[in-house]
XYZ file of C-alpha atoms in Angstrom:
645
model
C 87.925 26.853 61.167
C 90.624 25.575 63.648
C 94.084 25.707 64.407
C 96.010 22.314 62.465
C 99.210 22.422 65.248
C 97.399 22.944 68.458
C 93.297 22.813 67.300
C 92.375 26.549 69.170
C 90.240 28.068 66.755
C 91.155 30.807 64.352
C 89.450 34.266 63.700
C 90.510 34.466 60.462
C 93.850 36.268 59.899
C 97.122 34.828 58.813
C 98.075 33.573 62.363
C 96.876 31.457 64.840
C 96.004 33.726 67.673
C 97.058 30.654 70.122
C 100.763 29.447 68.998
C 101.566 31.618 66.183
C 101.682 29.020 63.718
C 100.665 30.008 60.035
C 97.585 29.554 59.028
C 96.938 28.165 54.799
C 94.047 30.823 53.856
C 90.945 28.276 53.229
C 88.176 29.021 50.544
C 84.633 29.117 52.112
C 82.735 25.980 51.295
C 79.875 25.729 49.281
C 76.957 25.306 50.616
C 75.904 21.514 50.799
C 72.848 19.968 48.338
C 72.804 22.775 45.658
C 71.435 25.560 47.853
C 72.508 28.471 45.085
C 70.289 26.786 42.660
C 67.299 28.256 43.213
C 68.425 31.476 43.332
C 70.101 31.265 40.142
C 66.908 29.289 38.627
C 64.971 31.712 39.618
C 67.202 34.672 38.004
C 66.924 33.564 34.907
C 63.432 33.143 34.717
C 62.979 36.683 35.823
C 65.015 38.009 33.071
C 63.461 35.783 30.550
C 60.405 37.376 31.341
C 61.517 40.478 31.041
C 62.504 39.662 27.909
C 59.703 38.539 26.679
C 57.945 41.386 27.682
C 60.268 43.924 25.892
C 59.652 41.800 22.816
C 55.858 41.775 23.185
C 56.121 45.630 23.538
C 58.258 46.153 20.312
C 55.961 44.666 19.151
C 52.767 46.131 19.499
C 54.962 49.141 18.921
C 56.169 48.646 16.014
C 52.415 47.503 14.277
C 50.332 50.141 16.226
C 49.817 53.598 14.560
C 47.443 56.054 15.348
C 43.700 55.398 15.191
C 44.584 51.812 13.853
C 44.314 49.003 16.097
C 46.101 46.143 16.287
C 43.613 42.926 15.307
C 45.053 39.414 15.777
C 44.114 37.655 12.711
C 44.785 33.847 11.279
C 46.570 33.484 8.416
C 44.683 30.824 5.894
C 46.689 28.492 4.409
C 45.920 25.757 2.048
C 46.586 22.095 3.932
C 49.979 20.599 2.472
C 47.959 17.616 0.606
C 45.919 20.401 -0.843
C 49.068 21.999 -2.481
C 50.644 18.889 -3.219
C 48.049 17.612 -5.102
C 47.719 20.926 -7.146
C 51.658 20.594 -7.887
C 50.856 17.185 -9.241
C 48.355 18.293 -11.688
C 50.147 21.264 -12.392
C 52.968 19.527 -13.956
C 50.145 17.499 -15.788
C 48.366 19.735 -17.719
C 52.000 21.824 -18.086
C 53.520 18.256 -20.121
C 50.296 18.170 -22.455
C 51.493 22.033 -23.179
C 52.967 22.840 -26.850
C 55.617 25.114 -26.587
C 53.681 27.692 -27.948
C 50.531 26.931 -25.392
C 52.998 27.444 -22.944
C 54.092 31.078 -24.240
C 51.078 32.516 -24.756
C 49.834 31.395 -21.365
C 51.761 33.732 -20.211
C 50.048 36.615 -21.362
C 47.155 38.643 -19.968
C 45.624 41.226 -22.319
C 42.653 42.929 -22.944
C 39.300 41.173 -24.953
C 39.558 43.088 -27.929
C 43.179 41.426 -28.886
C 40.745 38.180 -28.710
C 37.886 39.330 -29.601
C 38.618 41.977 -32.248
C 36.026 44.070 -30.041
C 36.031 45.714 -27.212
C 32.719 44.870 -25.677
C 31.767 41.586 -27.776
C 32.815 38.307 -28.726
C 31.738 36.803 -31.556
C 31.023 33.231 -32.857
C 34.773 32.378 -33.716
C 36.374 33.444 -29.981
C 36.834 29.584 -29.424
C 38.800 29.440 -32.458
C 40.810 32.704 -31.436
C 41.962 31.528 -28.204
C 43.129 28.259 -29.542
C 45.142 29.757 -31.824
C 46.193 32.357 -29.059
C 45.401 30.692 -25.645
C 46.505 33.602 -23.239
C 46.500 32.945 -19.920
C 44.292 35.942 -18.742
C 42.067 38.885 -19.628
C 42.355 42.218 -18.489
C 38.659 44.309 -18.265
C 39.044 47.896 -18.529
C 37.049 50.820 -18.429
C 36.394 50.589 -22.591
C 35.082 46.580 -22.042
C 32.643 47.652 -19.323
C 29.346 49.157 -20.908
C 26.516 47.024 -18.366
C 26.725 44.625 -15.732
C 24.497 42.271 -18.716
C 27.315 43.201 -21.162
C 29.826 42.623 -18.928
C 29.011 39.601 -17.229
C 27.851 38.030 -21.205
C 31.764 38.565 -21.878
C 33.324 37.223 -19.094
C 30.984 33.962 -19.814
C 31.874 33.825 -23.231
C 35.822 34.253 -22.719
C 35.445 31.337 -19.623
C 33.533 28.999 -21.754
C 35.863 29.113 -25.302
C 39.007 28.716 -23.519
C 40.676 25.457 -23.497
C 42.411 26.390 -19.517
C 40.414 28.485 -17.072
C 41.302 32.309 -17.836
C 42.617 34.491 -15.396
C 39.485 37.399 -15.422
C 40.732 40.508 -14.224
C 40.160 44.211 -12.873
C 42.149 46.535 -11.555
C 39.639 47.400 -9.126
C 41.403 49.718 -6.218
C 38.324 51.659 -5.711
C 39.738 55.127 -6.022
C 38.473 57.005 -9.587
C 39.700 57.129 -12.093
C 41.283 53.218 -10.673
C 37.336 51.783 -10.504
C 36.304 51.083 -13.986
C 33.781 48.739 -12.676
C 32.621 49.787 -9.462
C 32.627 53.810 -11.138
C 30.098 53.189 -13.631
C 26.371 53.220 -12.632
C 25.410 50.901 -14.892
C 27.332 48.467 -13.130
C 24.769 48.402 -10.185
C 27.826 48.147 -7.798
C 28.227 49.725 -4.764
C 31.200 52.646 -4.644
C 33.724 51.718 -1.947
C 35.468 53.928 -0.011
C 38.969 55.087 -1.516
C 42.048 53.859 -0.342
C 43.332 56.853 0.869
C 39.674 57.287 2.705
C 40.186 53.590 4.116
C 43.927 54.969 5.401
C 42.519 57.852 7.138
C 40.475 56.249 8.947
C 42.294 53.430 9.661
C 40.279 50.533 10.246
C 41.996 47.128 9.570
C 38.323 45.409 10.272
C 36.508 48.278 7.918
C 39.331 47.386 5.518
C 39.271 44.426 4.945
C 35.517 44.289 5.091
C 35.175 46.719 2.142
C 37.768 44.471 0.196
C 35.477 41.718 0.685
C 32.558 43.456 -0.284
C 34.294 44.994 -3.485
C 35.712 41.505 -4.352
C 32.597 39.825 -3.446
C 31.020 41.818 -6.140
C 33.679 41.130 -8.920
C 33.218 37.773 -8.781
C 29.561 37.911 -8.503
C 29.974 39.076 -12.475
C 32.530 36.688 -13.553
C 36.191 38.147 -12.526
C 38.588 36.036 -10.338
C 41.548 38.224 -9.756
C 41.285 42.012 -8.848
C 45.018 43.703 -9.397
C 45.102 45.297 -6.309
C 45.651 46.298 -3.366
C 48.318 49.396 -3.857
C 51.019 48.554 -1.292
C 52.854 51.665 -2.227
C 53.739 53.729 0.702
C 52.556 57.824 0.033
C 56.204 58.236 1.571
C 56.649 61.453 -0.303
C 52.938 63.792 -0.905
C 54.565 65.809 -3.290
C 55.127 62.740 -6.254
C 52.888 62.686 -9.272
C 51.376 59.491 -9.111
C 49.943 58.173 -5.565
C 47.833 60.585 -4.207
C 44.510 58.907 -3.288
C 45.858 55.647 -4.306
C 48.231 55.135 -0.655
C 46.422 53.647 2.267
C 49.100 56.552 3.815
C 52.351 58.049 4.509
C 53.557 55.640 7.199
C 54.684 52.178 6.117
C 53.393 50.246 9.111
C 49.906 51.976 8.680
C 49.762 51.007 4.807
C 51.272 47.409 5.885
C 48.424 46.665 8.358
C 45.876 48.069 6.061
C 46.891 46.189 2.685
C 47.136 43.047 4.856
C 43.597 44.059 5.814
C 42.723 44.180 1.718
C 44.451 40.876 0.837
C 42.816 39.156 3.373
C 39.308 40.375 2.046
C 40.108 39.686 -1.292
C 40.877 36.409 0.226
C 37.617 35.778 1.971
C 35.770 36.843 -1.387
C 37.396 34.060 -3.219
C 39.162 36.295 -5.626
C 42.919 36.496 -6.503
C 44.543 39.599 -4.443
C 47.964 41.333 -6.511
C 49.647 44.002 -4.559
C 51.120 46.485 -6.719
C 53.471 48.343 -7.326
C 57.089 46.819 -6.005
C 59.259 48.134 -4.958
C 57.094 51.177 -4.211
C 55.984 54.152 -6.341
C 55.609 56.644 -3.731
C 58.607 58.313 -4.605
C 59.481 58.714 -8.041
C 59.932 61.617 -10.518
C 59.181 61.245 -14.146
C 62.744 61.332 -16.188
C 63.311 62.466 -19.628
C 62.611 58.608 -21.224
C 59.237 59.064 -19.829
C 59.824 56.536 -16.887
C 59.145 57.300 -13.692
C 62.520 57.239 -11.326
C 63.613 56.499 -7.970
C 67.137 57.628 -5.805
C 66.406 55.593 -3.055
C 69.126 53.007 -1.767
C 68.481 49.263 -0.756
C 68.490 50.656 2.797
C 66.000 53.735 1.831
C 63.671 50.673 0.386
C 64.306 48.770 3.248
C 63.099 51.180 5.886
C 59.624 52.066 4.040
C 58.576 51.172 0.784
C 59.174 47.049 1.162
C 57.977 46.754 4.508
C 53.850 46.636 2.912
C 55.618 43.986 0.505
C 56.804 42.357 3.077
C 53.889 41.273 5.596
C 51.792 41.128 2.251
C 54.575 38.133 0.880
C 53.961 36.986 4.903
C 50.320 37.126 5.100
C 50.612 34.686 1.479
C 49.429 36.985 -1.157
C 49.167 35.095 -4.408
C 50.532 37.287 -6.726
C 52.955 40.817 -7.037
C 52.782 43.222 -9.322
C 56.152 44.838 -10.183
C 56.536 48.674 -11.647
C 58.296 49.733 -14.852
C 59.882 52.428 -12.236
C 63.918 52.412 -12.422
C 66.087 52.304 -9.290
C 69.544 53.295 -10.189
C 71.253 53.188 -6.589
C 69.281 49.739 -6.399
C 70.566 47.988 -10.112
C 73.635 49.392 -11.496
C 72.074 48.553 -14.922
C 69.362 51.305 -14.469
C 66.480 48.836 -15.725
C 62.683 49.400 -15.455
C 62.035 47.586 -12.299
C 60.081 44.632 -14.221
C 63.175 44.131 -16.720
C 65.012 43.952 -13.649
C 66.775 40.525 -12.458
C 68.378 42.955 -9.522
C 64.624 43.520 -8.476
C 62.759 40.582 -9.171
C 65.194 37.418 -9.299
C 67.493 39.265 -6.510
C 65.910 41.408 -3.873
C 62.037 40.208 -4.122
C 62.665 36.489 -4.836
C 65.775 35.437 -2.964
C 65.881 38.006 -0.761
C 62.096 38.626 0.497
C 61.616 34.723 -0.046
C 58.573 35.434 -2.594
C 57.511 32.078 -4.200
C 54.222 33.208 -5.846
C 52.999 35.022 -9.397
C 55.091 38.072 -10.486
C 53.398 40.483 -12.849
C 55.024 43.168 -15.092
C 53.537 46.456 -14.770
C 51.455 47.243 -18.386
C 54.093 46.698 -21.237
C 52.272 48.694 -23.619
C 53.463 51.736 -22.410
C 55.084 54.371 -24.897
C 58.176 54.647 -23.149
C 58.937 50.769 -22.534
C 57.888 49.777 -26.257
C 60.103 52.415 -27.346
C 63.008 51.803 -25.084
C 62.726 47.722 -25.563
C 60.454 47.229 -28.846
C 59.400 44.054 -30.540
C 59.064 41.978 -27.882
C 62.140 42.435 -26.036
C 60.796 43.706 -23.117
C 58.942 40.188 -22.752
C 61.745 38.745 -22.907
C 63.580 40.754 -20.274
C 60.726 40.138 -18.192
C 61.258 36.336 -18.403
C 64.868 36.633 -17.680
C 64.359 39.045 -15.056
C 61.808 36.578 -13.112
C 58.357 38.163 -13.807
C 56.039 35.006 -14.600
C 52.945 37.269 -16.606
C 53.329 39.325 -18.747
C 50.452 42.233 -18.700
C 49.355 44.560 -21.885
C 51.808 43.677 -24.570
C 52.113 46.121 -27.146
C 51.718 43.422 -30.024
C 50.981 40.290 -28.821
C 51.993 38.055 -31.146
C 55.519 40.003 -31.638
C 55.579 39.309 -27.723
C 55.380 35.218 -28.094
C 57.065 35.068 -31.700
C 60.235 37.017 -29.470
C 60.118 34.311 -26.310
C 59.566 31.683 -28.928
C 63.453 33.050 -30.860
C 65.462 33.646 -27.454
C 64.383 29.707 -26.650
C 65.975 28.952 -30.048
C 68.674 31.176 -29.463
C 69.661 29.669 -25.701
C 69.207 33.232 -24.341
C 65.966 32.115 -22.330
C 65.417 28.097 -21.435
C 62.553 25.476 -21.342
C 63.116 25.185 -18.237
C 62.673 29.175 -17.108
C 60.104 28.911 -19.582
C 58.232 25.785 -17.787
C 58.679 27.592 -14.030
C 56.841 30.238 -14.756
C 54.067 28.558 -16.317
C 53.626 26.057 -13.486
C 53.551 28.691 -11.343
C 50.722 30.445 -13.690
C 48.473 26.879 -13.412
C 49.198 26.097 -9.584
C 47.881 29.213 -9.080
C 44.543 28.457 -11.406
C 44.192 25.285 -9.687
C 44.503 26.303 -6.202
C 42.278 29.066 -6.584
C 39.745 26.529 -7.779
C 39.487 27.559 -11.477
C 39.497 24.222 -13.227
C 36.460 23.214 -10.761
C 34.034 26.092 -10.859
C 31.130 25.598 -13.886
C 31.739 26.933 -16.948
C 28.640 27.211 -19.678
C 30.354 25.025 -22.227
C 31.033 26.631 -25.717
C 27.727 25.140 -26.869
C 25.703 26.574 -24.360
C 26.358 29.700 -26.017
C 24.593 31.517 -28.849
C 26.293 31.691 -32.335
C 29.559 30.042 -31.002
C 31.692 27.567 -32.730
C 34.128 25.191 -30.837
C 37.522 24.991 -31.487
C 37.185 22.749 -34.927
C 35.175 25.065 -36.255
C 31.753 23.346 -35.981
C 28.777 25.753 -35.149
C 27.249 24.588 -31.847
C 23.615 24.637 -31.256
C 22.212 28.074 -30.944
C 20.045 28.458 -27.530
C 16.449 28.521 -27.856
C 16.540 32.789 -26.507
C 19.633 34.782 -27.014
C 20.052 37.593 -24.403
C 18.774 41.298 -24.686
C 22.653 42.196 -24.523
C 23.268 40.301 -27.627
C 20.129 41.034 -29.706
C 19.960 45.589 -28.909
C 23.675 45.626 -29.083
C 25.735 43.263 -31.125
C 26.373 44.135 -34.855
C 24.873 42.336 -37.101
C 25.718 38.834 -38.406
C 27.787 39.290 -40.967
C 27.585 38.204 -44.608
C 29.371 34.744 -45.063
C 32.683 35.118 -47.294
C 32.609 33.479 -50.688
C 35.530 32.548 -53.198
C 36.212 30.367 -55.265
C 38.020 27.202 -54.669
C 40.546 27.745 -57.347
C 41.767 31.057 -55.879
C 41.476 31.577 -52.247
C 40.879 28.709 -49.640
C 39.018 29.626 -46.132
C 41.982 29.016 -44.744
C 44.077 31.709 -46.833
C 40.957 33.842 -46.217
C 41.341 33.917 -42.555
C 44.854 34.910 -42.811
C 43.658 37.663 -44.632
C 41.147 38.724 -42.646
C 43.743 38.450 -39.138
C 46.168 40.699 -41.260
C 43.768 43.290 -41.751
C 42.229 43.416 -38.624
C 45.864 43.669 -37.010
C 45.563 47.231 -38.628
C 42.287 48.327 -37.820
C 43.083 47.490 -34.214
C 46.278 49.559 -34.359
C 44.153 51.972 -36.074
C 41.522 52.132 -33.557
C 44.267 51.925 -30.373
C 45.159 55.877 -31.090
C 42.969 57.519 -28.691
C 44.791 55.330 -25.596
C 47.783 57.011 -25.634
C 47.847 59.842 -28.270
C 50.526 61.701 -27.083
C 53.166 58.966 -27.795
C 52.362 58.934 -31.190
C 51.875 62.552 -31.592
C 53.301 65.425 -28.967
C 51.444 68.163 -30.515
C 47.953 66.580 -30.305
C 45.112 68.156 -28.069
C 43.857 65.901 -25.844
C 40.273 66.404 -24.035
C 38.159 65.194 -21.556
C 35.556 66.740 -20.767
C 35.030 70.628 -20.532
C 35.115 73.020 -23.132
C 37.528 72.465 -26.124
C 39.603 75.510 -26.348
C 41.886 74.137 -28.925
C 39.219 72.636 -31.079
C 37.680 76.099 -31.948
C 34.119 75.712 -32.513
C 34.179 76.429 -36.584
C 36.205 73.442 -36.358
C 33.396 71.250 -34.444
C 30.792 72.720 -36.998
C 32.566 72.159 -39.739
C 32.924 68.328 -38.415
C 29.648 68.093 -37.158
C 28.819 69.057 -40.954
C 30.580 66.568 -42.244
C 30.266 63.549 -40.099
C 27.816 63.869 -37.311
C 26.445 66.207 -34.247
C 28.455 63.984 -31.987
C 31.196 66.544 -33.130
C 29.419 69.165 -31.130
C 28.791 67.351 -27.891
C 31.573 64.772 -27.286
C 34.924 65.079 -26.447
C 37.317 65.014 -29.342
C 41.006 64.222 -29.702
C 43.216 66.405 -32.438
C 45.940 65.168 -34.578
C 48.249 66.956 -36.429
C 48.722 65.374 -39.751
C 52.250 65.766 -39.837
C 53.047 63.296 -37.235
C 50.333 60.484 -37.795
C 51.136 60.298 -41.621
C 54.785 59.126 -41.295
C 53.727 56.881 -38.180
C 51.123 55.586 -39.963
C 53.205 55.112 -43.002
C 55.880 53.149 -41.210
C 53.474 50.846 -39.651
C 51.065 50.420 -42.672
C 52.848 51.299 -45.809
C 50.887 54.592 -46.053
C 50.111 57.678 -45.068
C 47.320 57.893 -42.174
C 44.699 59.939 -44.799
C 44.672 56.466 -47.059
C 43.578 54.623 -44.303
C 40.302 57.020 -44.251
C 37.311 55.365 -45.835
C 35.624 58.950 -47.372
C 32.718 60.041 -47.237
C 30.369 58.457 -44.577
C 30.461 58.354 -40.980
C 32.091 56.269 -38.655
C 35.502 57.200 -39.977
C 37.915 59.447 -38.731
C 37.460 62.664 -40.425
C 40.616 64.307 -41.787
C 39.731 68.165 -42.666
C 42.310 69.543 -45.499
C 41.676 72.867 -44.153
C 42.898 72.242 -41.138
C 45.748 70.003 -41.275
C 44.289 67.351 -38.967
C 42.867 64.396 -37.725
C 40.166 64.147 -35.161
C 38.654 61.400 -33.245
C 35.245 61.525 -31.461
C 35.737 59.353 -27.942
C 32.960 56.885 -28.591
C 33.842 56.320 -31.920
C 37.560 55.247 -30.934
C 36.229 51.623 -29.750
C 37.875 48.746 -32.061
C 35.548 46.428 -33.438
C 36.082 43.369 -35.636
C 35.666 43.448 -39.558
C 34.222 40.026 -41.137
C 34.872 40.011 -44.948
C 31.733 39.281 -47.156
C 33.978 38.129 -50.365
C 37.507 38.100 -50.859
C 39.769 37.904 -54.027
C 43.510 37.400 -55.652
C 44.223 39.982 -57.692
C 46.182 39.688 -60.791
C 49.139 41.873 -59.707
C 49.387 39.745 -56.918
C 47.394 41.854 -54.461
C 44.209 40.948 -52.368
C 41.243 42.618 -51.814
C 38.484 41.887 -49.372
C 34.440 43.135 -49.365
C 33.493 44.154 -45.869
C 29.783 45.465 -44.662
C 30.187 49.045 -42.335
C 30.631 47.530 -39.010
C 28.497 49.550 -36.821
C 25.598 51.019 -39.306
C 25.738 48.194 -42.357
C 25.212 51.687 -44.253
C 27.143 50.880 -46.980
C 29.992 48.250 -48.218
C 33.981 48.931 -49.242
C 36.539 47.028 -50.234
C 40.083 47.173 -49.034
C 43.176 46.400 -51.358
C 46.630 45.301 -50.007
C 49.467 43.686 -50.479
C 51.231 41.104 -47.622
C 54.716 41.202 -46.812
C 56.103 38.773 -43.612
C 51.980 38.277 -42.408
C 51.054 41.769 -42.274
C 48.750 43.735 -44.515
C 50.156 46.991 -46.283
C 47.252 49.097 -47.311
C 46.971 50.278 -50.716
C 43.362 51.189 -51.716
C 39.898 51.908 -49.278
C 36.937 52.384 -51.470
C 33.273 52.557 -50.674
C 31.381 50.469 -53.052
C 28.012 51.284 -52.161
């Protein structure tokens, strides 16, 4: 810099050292051509490096627990044409849908509210499922008896239905939750429980043992397995996890139920994590529902997170709990029933597009806290899409079917949840994969009613095990029609399956009973057993045996059936449930607690306005009765059993 009066240069002050003239104080130039560019280029690459690498490390963090490593995996996803073109034919089959077609496809239940049996279907199941064409079928352990019985069902239910069935177990592998895999005579390997599988930690062993278990199921004939458990063991002390948590540390059961979906996956079945929003922490409350205090924020920081990368890695379908969340929905509603839960915090908010599933409605506490169907409907409104286990069935659909009339519940919610139902069959491949037509079958009739052509051999399931063919009904014209004979025949059964349905959950219908299984009987004293085995059979003496006391079944019974339980008992004979005077009670021998179907041999219109139908013994053909009743609104009030031979 110089000097403007006299050009001597300056040193920088506020003078000119040379004639004392002022000098302006001058900013210092910028270097020419850019020349702090690079520096500042090159800044901010080094910091977004370093940022980068701080991510990366929260990362790995954040996923890696100890003795579980983290495994980059590749999420499959179906190409967009692929889903596009099962949207498109999803909304085709749903507009050639009745209205009631589309409420009962909403349903999954268990084969005997088809079949009328347990373990068997028989030549009618075509006509059954047309007239209630459910969307899926539950196996439990009571439907499992062989893996030739077993995989003879499954066939039969896949062939008579008019859309693919949804075919599942709840298959998690730890006992008593392996119905399948638990019983030897399934010829299935035993996998490792969860909680074995969370120990140790493995996502690879994981989801390797998921798609061994899964390859399995479907090797039988079942295309969705309700499981993994995403539930987080978050507190060891609660009543219900146990085994059943891959662990106590949410990012440990999040890798590992990833793992399971993924396997599940790669098996070709239908994966359902279970049970949102968690039901790791819960207490069992007074109503006899299990109860959570946790906040959002609680949720938020444990129990969701498995949910979460699950809904991420593109699980098909979530199972929600009956669990109630009080700090979560001010309306205190089992989580199912829950619009707070389902529409709210796992739809909107965790952006889940896929199946939701109600936890089992036939529990004692829902069907007493929401009976007749409401809790189906709740579901609906709440933003489940199945419905799993109702109670009664066709009190479930006949409910849906009056809130559509009503306005409470619209075609349209209706229609959503069914297309989401059938995109889900379709892109899981079940309208493509072969199905032995219902002709193919032994004994079957279609869905008119026309016997098909019997095969030329009929399987060794079929001929050691099924019951006998029954007698075929006769009346005459001018009194009862087939038609009026089948209604009949539903009504009664209706009973004998509610009848039969006791041992499942006994103490709901009585407190005081004594339950037992396995082990000595203490409360069953042995001159009791004797004086049963006496009566009715040496099974008595060796099986386990459930006890009633009389004074709560008869009024149950009575409400339900018009009379007392003891009229309902078909004396003397086996097969029955014995009812000792002595002793003020009912008991029920295990194996003899199976439903099975009753086929009328005759039928008749009684004078006083009454019916009465002739039925062969269903499991012995030792001996005929006839059954008297009366019909008020559909259902069959009992008013006479007597053996006739």
């Amino acid at each position: 810099m110089f000097c403007p009066k006299c050009g001597a240069p300056l040193n920088g002050g506020a003078f000119c050292n040379q004639c004392g003239a002022p000098v302006e104080p001058q900013k210092p130039e910028k270097p020419r051509g850019g020349g702090g560019a690079p520096w500042l280029l090159m800044g901010g690459i080094v910091v977004l490096i370093v940022a980068l690498v701080i991510m990366l490390l929260v990362r790995i963090l954040w996923n890696r627990t100890p003795g579980i490593p983290v495994e980059t995996t590749t999420e499959s996803t179906a190409a967009p044409e692929a889903v596009a073109d099962a949207e498109k034919r999803a909304r085709e089959l749903l507009a050639g849908m009745s209205r009631e077609e589309q409420i009962y496809q909403l349903f999954v239940v268990l084969p005997e509210e088809i079949t009328g049996a347990p373990l068997y279907a028989d030549g009618t199941l075509a006509q059954a499922l047309e007239r209630r064409p459910v969307g899926g079928v539950l196996l439990e352990e009571g439907n499992l008896e062989s893996r030739e019985q077993s995989m003879e069902l499954l066939t039969r239910l896949r062939a008579a239905s008019k859309l693919p069935l949804l075919l599942g177990a709840a298959e998690e592998g730890t006992a008593p939750y392996c119905s399948v895999t638990g019983k030897e005579a399934m010829g299935l390997s035993l996998p490792e429980t969860t909680g074995a599988l969370g120990a140790g930690g493995s996502v690879s062993k994981t989801q390797g043992a998921y798609e061994t278990l899964c390859g399995e199921l479907g090797a039988l004939g079942f295309n969705l397995n309700l499981a993994p458990v995403a539930d987080v063991n978050s507190n060891p002390e609660n009543p219900v996890m146990g085994d059943r948590s891959f662990g106590e540390r949410p990012e440990q059961v999040a890798n590992l139920v990833t793992a399971a979906v993924r396997g599940t996956e790669k098996a070709g079945l239908i994966a359902c994590v279970k049970y949102f929003p968690g039901h790791g922490d819960v207490t069992l409350g007074e109503d006899g529902l299990y109860r959570s205090e946790k906040t959002l924020t609680d949720l938020k920081r444990c129990e969701l997170l498995p949910f979460r990368e699950a809904i991420q890695e593109g699980v098909p379908a979530v199972m929600v709990s009956a669990d109630v969340f009080p700090a979560v929905d001010n309306r205190a509603l089992p989580a199912c029933l829950s619009p707070a839960m389902v529409n709210s915090l796992l739809r909107e908010e965790l952006g889940y597009e896929g199946v939701v599933l109600t936890a089992p409605l036939n529990s004692g506490a829902l069907e007493k806290a929401y009976p007749g169907g409401e809790a189906a409907v709740m579901a609906l409104e709440a933003g489940c899409d199945l419905l799993l286990l109702p109670e009664d069935l066709d009190a479930a659909a006949a409910a849906i079917g009056a809130a559509l009339d009503a306005g409470r519940l619209s075609q349209a919610r209706l229609e959503e949840s069914v297309l989401r139902i059938l995109r889900l069959k379709l892109e899981y491949g079940l309208m493509e994969r072969e199905n032995p037509g219902v002709s193919d079958l032994p004994g079957e009739t279609d869905a008119s009613g026309e016997a098909a052509e019997p095969a030329e051999t009929i399987s060794a399931v079929e001929s050691e095990r099924a019951p006998a063919a029954p007698e075929t009904i006769t009346a005459a014209p001018d009194t009862l029609s087939q038609e009026e004979i089948a209604a009949l025949e539903a009504a009664v059964q209706e009973n004998v399956n509610f009848l039969t349905s006791i041992y499942k959950q006994p103490r709901e219908i009585d407190p005081n009973c004594v339950l037992h299984s396995g082990g000595p009987c203490h409360d069953v004293t042995q001159a009791e057993r004797e004086a049963l085995a006496a009566a009715h059979g040496e099974e008595y003496l060796t099986n386990d045996v459930v006890k009633f006391t009389a004074g709560e079944l008869d009024p149950y019974f009575e409400a339900r059936c018009g009379v007392p339980f003891r009229q309902l008992l078909i004396k003397p004979g086996k097969n029955t449930m014995p009812y000792l005077e002595d002793y003020d009670a009912y008991y029920i021998v295990r194996d003899m607690s199976q439903s099975f179907t009753l086929k009328a041999g005759y039928a008749r219109r009684n004078e006083d306005g009454t019916y009465t139908l002739g039925y062969r013994n269903p499991k012995e053909n030792n001996g005929d009765f006839e059954v008297t009743f009366r019909l008020e609104n559909g259902k069959a009030i009992f008013l006479s059993n007597q053996r006739v031979s």
